[in-house]
mmCIF file of C-alpha atoms and ligand atoms in Angstrom:
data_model
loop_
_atom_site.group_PDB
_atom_site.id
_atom_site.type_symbol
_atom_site.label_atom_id
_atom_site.label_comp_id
_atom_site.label_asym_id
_atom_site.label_seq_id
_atom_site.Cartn_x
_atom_site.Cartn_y
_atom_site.Cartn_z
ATOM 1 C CA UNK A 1 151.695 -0.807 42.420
ATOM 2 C CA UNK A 2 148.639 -0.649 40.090
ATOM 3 C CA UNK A 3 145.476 -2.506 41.138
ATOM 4 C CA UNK A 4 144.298 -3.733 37.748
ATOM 5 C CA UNK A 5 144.764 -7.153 36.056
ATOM 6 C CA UNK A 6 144.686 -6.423 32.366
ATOM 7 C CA UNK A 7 143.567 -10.531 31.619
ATOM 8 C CA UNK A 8 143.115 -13.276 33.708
ATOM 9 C CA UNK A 9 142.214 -16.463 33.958
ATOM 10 C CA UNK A 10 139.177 -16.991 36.237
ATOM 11 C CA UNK A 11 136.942 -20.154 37.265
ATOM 12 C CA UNK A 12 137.208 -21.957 33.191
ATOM 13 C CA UNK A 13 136.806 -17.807 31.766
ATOM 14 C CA UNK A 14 138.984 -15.107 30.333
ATOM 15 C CA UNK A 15 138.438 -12.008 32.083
ATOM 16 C CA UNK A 16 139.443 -8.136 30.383
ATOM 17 C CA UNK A 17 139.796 -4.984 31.858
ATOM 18 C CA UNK A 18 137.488 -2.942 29.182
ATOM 19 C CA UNK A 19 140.063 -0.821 28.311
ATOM 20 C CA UNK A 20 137.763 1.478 26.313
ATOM 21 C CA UNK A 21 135.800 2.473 29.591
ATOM 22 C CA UNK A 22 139.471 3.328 31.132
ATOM 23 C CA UNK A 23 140.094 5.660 33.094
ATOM 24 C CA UNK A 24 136.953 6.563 34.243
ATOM 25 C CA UNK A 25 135.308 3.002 34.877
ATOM 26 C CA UNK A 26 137.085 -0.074 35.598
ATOM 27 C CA UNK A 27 135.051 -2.234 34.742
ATOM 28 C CA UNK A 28 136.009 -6.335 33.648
ATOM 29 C CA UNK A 29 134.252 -8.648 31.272
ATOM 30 C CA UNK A 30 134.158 -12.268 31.080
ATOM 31 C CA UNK A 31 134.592 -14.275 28.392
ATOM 32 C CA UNK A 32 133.804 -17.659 27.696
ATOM 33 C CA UNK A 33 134.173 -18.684 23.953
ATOM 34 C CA UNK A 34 136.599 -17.421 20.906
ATOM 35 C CA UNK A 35 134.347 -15.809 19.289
ATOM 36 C CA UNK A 36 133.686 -13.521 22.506
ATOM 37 C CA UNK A 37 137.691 -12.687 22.664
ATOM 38 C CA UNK A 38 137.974 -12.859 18.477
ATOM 39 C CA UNK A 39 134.985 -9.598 19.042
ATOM 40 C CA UNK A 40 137.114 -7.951 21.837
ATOM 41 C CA UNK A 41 140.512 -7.786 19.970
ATOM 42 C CA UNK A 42 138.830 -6.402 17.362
ATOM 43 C CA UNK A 43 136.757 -3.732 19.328
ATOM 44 C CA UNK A 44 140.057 -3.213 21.128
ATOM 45 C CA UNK A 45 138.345 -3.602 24.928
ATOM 46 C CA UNK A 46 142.055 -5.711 25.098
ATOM 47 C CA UNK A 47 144.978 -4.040 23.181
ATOM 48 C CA UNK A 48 148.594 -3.916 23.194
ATOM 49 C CA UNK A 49 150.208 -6.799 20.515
ATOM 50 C CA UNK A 50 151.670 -8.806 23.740
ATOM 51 C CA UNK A 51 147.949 -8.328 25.613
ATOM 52 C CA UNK A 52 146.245 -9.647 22.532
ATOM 53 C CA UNK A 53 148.760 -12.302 22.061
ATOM 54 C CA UNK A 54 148.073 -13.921 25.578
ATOM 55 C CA UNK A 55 144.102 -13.047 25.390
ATOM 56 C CA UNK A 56 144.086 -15.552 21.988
ATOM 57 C CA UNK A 57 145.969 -17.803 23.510
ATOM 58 C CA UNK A 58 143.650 -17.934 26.233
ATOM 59 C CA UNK A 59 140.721 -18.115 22.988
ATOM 60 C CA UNK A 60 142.123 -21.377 22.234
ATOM 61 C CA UNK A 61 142.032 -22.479 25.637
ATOM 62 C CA UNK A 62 138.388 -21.688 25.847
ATOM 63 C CA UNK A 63 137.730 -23.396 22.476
ATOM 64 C CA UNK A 64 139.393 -26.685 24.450
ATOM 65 C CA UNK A 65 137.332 -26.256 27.336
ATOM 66 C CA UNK A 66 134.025 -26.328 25.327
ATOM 67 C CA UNK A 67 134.838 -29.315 22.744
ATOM 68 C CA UNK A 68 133.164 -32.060 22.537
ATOM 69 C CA UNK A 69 135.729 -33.824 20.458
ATOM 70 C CA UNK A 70 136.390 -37.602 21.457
ATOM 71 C CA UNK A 71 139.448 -37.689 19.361
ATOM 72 C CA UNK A 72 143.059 -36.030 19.620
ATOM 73 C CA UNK A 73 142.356 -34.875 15.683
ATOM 74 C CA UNK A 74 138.983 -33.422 15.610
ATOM 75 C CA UNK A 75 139.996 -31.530 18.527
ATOM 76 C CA UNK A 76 143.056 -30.097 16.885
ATOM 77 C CA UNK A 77 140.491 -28.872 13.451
ATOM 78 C CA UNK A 78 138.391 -27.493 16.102
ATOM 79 C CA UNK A 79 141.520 -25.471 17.651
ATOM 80 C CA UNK A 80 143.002 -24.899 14.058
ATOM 81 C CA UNK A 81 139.738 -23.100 13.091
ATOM 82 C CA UNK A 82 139.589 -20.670 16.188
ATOM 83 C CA UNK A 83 143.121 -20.067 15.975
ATOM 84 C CA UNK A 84 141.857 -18.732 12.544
ATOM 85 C CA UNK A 85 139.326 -16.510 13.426
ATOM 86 C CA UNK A 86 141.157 -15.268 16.245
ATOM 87 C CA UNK A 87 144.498 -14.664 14.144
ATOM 88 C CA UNK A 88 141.782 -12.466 11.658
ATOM 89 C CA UNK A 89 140.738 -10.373 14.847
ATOM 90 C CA UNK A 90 143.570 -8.126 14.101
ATOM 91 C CA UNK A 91 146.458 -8.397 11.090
ATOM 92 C CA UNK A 92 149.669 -5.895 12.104
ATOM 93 C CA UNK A 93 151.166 -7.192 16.009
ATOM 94 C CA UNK A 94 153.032 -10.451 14.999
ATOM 95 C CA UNK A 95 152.667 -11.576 18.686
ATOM 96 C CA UNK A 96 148.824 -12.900 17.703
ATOM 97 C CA UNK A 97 150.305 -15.086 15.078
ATOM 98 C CA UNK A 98 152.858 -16.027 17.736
ATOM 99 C CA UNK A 99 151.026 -16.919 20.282
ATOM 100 C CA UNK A 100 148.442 -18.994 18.246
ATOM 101 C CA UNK A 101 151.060 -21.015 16.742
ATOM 102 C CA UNK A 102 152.755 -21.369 20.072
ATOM 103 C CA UNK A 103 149.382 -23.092 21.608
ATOM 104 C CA UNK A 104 149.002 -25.210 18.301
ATOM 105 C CA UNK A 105 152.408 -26.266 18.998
ATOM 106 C CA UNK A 106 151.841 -27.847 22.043
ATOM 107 C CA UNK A 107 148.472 -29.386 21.520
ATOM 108 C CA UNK A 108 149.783 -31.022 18.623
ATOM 109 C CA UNK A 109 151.859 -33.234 21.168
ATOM 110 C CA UNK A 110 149.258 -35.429 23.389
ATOM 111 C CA UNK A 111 147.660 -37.886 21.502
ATOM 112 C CA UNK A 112 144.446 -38.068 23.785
ATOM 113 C CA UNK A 113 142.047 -35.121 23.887
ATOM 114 C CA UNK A 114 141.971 -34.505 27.791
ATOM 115 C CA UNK A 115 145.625 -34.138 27.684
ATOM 116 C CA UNK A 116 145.291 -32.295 24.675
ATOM 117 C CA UNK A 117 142.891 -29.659 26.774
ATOM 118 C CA UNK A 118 145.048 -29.617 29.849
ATOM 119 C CA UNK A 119 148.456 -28.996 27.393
ATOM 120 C CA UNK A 120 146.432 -25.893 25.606
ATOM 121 C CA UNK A 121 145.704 -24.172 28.677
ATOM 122 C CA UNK A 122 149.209 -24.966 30.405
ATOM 123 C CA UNK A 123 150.902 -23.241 27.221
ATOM 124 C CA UNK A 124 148.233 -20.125 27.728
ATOM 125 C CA UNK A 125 149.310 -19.541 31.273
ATOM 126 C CA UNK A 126 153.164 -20.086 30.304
ATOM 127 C CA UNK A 127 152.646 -17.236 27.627
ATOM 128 C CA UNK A 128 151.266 -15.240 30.207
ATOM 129 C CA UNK A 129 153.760 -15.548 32.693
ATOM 130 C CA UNK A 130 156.928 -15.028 30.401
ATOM 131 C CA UNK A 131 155.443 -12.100 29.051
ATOM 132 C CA UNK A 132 155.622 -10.513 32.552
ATOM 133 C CA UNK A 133 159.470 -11.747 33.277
ATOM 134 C CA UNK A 134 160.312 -10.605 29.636
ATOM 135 C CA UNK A 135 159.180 -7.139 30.223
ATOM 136 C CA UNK A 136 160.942 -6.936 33.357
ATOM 137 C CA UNK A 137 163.948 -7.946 31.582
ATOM 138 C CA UNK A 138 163.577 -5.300 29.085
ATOM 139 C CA UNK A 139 163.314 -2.952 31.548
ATOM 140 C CA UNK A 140 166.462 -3.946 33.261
ATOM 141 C CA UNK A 141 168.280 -4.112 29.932
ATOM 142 C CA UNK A 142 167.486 -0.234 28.921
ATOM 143 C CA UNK A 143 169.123 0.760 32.405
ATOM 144 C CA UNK A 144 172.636 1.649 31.005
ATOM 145 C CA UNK A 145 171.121 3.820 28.225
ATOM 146 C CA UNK A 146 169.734 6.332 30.714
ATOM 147 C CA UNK A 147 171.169 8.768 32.573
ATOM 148 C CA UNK A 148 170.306 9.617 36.013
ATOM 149 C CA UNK A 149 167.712 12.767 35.424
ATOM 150 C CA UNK A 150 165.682 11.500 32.303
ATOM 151 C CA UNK A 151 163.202 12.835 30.229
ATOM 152 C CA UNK A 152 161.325 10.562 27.806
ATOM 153 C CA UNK A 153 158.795 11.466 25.313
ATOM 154 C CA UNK A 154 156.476 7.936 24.871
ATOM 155 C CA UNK A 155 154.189 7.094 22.490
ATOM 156 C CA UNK A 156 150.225 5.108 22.482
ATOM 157 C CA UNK A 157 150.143 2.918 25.820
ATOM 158 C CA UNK A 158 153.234 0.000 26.104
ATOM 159 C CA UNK A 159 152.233 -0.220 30.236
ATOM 160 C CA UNK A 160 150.682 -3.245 31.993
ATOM 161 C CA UNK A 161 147.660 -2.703 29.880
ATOM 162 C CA UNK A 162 148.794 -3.314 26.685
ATOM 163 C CA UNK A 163 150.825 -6.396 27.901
ATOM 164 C CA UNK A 164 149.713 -9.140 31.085
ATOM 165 C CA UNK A 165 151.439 -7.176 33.335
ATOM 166 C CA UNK A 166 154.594 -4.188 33.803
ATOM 167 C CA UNK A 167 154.968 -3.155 30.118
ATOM 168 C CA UNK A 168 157.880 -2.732 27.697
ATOM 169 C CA UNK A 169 158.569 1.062 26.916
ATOM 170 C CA UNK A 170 156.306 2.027 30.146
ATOM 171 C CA UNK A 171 157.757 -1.292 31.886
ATOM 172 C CA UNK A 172 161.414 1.058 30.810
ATOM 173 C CA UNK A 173 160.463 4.451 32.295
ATOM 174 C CA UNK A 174 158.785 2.109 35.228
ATOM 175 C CA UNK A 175 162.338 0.250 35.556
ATOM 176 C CA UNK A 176 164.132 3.732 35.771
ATOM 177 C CA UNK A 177 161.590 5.298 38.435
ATOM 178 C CA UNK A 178 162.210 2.106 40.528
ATOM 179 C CA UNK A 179 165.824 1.825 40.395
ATOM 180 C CA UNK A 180 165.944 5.652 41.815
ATOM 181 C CA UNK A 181 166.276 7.336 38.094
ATOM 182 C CA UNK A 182 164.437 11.166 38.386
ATOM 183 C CA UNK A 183 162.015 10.361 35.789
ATOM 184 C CA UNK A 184 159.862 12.860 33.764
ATOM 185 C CA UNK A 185 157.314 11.992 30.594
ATOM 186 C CA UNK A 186 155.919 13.827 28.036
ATOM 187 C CA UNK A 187 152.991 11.266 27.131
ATOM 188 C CA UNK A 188 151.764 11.714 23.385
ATOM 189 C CA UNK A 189 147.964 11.825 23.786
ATOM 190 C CA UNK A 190 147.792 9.138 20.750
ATOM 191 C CA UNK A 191 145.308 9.891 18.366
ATOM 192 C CA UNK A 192 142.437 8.478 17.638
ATOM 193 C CA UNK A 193 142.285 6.835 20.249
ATOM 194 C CA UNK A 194 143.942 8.458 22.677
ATOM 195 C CA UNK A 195 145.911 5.299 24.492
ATOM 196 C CA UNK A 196 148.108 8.054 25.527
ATOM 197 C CA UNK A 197 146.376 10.136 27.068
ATOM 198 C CA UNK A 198 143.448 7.857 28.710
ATOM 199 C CA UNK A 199 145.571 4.984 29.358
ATOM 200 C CA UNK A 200 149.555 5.887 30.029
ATOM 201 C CA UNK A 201 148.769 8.711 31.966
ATOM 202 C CA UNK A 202 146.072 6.577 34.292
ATOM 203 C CA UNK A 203 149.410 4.204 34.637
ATOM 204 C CA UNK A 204 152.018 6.591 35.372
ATOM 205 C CA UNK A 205 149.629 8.664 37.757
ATOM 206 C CA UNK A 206 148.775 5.067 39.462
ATOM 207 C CA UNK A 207 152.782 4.651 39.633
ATOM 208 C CA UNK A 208 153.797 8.422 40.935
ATOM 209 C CA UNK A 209 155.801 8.880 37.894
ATOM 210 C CA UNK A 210 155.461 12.776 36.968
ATOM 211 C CA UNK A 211 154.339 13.148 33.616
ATOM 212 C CA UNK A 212 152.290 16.036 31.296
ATOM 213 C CA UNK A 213 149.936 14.945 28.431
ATOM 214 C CA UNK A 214 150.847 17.028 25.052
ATOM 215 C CA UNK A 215 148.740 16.172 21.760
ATOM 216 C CA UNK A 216 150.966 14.189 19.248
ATOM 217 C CA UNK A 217 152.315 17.091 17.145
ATOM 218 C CA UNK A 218 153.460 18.590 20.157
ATOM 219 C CA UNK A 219 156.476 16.078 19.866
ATOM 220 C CA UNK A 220 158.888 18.769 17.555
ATOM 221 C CA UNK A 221 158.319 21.521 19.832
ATOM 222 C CA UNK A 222 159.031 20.218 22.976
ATOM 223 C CA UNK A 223 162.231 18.118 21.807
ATOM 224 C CA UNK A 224 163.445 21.897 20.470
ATOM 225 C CA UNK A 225 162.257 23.756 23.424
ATOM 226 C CA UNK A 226 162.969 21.467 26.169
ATOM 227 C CA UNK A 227 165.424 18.462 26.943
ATOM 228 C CA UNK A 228 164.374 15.485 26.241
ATOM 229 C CA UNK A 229 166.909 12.602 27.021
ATOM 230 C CA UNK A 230 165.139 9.701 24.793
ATOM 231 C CA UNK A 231 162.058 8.639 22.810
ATOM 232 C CA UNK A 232 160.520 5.554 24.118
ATOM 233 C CA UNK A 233 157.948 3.411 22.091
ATOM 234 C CA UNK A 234 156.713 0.081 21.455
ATOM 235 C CA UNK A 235 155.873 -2.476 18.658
ATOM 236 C CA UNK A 236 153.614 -4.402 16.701
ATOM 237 C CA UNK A 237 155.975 -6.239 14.438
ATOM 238 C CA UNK A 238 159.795 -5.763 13.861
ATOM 239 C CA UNK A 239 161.050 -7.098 10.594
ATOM 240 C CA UNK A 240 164.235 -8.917 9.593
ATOM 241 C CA UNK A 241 165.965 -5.368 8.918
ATOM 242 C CA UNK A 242 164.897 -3.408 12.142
ATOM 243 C CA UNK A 243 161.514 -1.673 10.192
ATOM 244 C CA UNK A 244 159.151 -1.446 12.703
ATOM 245 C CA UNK A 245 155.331 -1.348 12.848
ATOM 246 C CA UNK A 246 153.699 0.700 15.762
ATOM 247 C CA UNK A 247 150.866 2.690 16.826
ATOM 248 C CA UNK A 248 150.123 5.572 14.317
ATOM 249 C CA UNK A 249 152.575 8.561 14.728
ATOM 250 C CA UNK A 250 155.396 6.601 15.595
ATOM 251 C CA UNK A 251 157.066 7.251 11.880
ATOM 252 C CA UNK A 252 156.767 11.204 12.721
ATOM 253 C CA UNK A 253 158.093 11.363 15.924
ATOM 254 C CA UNK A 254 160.881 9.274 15.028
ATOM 255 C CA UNK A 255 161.746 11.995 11.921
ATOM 256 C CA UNK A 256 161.260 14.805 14.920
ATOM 257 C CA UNK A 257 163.684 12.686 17.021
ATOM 258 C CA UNK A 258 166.573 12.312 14.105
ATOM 259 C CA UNK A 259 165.922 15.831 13.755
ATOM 260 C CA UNK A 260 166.221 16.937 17.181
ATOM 261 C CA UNK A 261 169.122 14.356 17.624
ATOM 262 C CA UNK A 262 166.912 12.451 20.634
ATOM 263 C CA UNK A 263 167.718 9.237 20.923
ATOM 264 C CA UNK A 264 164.638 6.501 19.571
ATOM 265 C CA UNK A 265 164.322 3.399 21.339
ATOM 266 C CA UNK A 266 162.309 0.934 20.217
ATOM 267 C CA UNK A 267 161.255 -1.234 23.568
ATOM 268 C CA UNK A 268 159.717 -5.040 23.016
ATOM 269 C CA UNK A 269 159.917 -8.516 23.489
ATOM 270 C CA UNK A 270 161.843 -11.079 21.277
ATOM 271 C CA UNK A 271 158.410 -12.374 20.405
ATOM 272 C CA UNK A 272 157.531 -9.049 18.253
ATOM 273 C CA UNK A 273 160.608 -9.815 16.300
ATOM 274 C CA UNK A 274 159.173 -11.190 12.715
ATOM 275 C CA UNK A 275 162.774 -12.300 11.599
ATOM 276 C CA UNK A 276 160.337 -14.021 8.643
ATOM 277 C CA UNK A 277 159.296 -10.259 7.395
ATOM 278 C CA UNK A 278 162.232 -9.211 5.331
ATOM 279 C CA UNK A 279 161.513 -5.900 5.619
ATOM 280 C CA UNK A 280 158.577 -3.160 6.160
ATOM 281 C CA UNK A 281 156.787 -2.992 3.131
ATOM 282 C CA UNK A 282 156.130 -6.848 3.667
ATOM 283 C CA UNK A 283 153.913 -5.636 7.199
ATOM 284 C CA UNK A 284 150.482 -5.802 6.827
ATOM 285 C CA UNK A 285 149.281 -2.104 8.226
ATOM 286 C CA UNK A 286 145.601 -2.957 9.545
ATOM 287 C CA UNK A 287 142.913 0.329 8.951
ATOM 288 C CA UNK A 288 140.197 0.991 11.058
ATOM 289 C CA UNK A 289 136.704 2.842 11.041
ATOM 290 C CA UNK A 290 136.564 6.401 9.893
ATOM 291 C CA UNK A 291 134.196 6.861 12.606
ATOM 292 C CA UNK A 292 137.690 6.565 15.173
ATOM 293 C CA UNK A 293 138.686 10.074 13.589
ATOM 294 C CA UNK A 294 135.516 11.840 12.620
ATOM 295 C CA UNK A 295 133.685 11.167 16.119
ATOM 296 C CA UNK A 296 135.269 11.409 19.759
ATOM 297 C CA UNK A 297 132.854 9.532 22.503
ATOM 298 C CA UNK A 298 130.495 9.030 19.399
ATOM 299 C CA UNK A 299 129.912 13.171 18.806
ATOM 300 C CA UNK A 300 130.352 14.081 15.597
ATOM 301 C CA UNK A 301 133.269 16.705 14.887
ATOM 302 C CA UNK A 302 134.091 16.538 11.105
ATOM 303 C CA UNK A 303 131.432 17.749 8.591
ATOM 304 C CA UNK A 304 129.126 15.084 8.179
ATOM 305 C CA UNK A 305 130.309 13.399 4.992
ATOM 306 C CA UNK A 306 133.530 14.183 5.172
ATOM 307 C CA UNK A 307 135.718 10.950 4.537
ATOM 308 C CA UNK A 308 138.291 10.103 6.588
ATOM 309 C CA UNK A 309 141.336 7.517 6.224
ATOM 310 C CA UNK A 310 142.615 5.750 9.162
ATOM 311 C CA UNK A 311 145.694 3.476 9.331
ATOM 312 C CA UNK A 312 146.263 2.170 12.884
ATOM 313 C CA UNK A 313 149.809 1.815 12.611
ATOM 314 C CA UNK A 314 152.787 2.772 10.639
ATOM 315 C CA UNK A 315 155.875 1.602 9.697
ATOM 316 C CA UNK A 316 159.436 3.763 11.171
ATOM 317 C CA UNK A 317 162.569 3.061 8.848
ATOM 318 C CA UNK A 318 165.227 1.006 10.688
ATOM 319 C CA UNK A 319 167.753 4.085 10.162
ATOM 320 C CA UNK A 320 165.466 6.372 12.391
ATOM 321 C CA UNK A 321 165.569 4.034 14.996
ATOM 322 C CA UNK A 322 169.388 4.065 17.414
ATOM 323 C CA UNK A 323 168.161 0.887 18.952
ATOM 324 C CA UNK A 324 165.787 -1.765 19.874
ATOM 325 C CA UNK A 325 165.518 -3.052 23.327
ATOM 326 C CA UNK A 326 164.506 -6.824 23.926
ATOM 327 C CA UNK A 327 164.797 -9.215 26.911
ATOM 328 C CA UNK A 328 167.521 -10.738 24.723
ATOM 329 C CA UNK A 329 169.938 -7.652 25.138
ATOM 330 C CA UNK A 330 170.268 -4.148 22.881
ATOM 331 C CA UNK A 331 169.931 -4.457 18.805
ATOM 332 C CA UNK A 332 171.771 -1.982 17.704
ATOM 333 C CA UNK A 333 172.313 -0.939 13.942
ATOM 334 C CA UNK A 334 172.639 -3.090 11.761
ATOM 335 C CA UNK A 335 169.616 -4.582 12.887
ATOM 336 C CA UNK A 336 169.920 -7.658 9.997
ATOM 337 C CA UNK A 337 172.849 -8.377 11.992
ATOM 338 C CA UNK A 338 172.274 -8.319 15.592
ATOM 339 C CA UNK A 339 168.114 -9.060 15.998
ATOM 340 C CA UNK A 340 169.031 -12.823 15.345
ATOM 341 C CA UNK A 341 171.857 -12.511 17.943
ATOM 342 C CA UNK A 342 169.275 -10.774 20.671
ATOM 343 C CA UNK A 343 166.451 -13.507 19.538
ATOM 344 C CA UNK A 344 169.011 -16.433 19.726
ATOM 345 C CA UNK A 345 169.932 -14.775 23.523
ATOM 346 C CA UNK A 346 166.760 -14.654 24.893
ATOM 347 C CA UNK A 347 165.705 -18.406 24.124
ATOM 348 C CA UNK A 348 168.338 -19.289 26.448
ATOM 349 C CA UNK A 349 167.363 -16.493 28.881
ATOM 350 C CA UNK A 350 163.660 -16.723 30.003
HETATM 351 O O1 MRU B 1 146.099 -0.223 18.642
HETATM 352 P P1 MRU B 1 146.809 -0.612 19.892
HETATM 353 O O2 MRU B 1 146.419 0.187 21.079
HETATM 354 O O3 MRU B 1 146.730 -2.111 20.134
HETATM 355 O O4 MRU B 1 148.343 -0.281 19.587
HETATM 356 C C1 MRU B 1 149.300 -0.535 20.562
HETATM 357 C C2 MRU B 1 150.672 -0.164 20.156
HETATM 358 O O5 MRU B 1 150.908 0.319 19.077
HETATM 359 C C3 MRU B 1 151.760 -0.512 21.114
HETATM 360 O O6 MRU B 1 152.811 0.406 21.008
HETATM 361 C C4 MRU B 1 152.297 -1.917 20.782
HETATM 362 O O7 MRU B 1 151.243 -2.826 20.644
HETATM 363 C C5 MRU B 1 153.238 -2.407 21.824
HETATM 364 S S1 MRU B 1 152.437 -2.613 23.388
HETATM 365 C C6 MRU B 1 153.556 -3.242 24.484
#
């Protein structure tokens, strides 16, 4: 069992694992207002759309703690406006939106202001405990799609880092490890910022699940060379037709995977699914510094000058994708059709 709490709540604070310190220091901040948690989305010391979902939850409930609002209303503009900033922290995981509205949602019900507090922070720690059933669930659900010797290539970090706790795509190669599966993963290191190879392979090694680092265009090669049974990944945002949004690289390794004939899994909870986003164009694809790609551990490798262009995530075409796997069951193509049936089944599940 890993040692680490990604986010917690602790005496009236939020406290983070830094994940950009990982795996060489563990070291955990405390925060105390939404601007502080707003700052660390951004700066990504908390990643991982279900991690960041919970941590702005957990903004609002901060922003509760500290009002001075006598009334129920000026409390609820004080928790509408940090809701904004937080919701601006970061634009393509769905499951900040989510969350935010979720909290708003319940505040909106007492009519006195000390309720009102007490209701934000009781909705926080609900998000955060469903998220760690759900991924559980997901895990449980993959189960008949692997065989009993199972190779998976996975992509960025999907483990208990980037969620509260267990993971979805490393909570499914977790699943199979524990249920007595012989488990092997290529990890994809995950450039720029290498969740791969800093993060998943600190989890997995914590875990005794055997796994080798390659670099991301490694992917082709070894599904040609050697077997790989399935390609395991996360998600940001899932529209209404089964496009999905995920870390950067996802879109190539699913075109090696069609190509290879590997099996893609998608692996996430119902809450990623933005049944409101048609389609992928409609996702929002957030870009980051150039600096991410032109500097590792702030040393300068590019030519100074040279420009670089950095989109965080991108966008895999439903038809590249053989299924996505949710607490509510397996979406299968076509995804228009069954992600409302897995989204309907997991409201009545957890
Ligand atoms: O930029 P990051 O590290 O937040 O990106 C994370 C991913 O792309 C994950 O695959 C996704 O958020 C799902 S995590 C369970």
């Amino acid at each position: 069992m890993p040692a680490f709490k990604t986010l917690e709540w602790k005496d009236d604070a939020l406290v983070l694992l830094d994940q950009r310190l990982l795996p060489h220091e563990v070291r955990y901040v405390e925060l105390c207002s939404p601007d502080e948690v707003a700052a660390a989305i951004r700066d990504m010391t908390v990643r991982g759309a279900p991690a960041i979902g919970a941590a702005a939850a957990y903004g609002l409930a901060l922003t509760a703690r500290a009002s001075q609002a006598a009334s129920a209303a000026s409390l609820l503009d004080e928790l509408r406006a940090a809701a904004e900033l937080l919701q601006a922290a970061r634009p393509t995981a769905v499951n900040l939106s989510w969350a935010l509205a979720r909290v708003l949602r319940a505040a909106a019900i007492p009519a006195d202001p000390k309720e009102m507090r007490a209701a934000v922070l009781r909705e926080a720690h609900a998000i955060a405990e469903e998220d760690v059933r759900t991924n559980k669930q997901i895990g449980l659900n993959a189960l008949p799609l692997l065989p009993d010797e199972v190779t998976f290539i996975h992509h960025c970090n999907t483990g208990a880092l980037a969620t509260v706790d267990y993971g979805t795509a490393l909570g499914v190669i977790r699943t199979a490890h524990e249920q007595g599966k012989k488990v092997f993963v290529y990890v994809d290191e995950t450039r720029p910022r290498l969740q791969g190879a800093r993060l998943t392979a600190w989890e997995l090694s914590q875990l005794g699940i055997p796994h080798q680092i390659i670099v991301d265009g490694a992917s082709g090669y070894v599904m040609k060379t050697r077997k790989v049974d399935a390609v395991v990944v996360g998600c940001d945002r899932v529209a209404a037709n089964g496009d999905t949004a995920n870390k950067i690289g996802t879109y190539n390794l699913a075109l090696a995977a069609r190509a290879h004939r590997v099996p893609f899994y998608v692996c996430g909870p119902t809450s990623t699914i933005d049944l409101n986003t048609p389609g992928g164009d409609q996702i929002r694809i957030e870009e980051r510094p150039e600096e991410e790609i032109t500097h590792i551990a702030g040393i300068l490798l590019a030519p100074a000058g040279s420009p670089a262009f950095n989109p965080a995530f991108d966008i895999t075409p439903a038809e590249l994708i053989s299924a996505i796997i949710s607490e509510g069951g397996i979406a299968r193509p076509p995804f228009d059709w069954s992600l409302p049936r897995v989204v309907a089944a997991a409201r009545k599940k957890i």
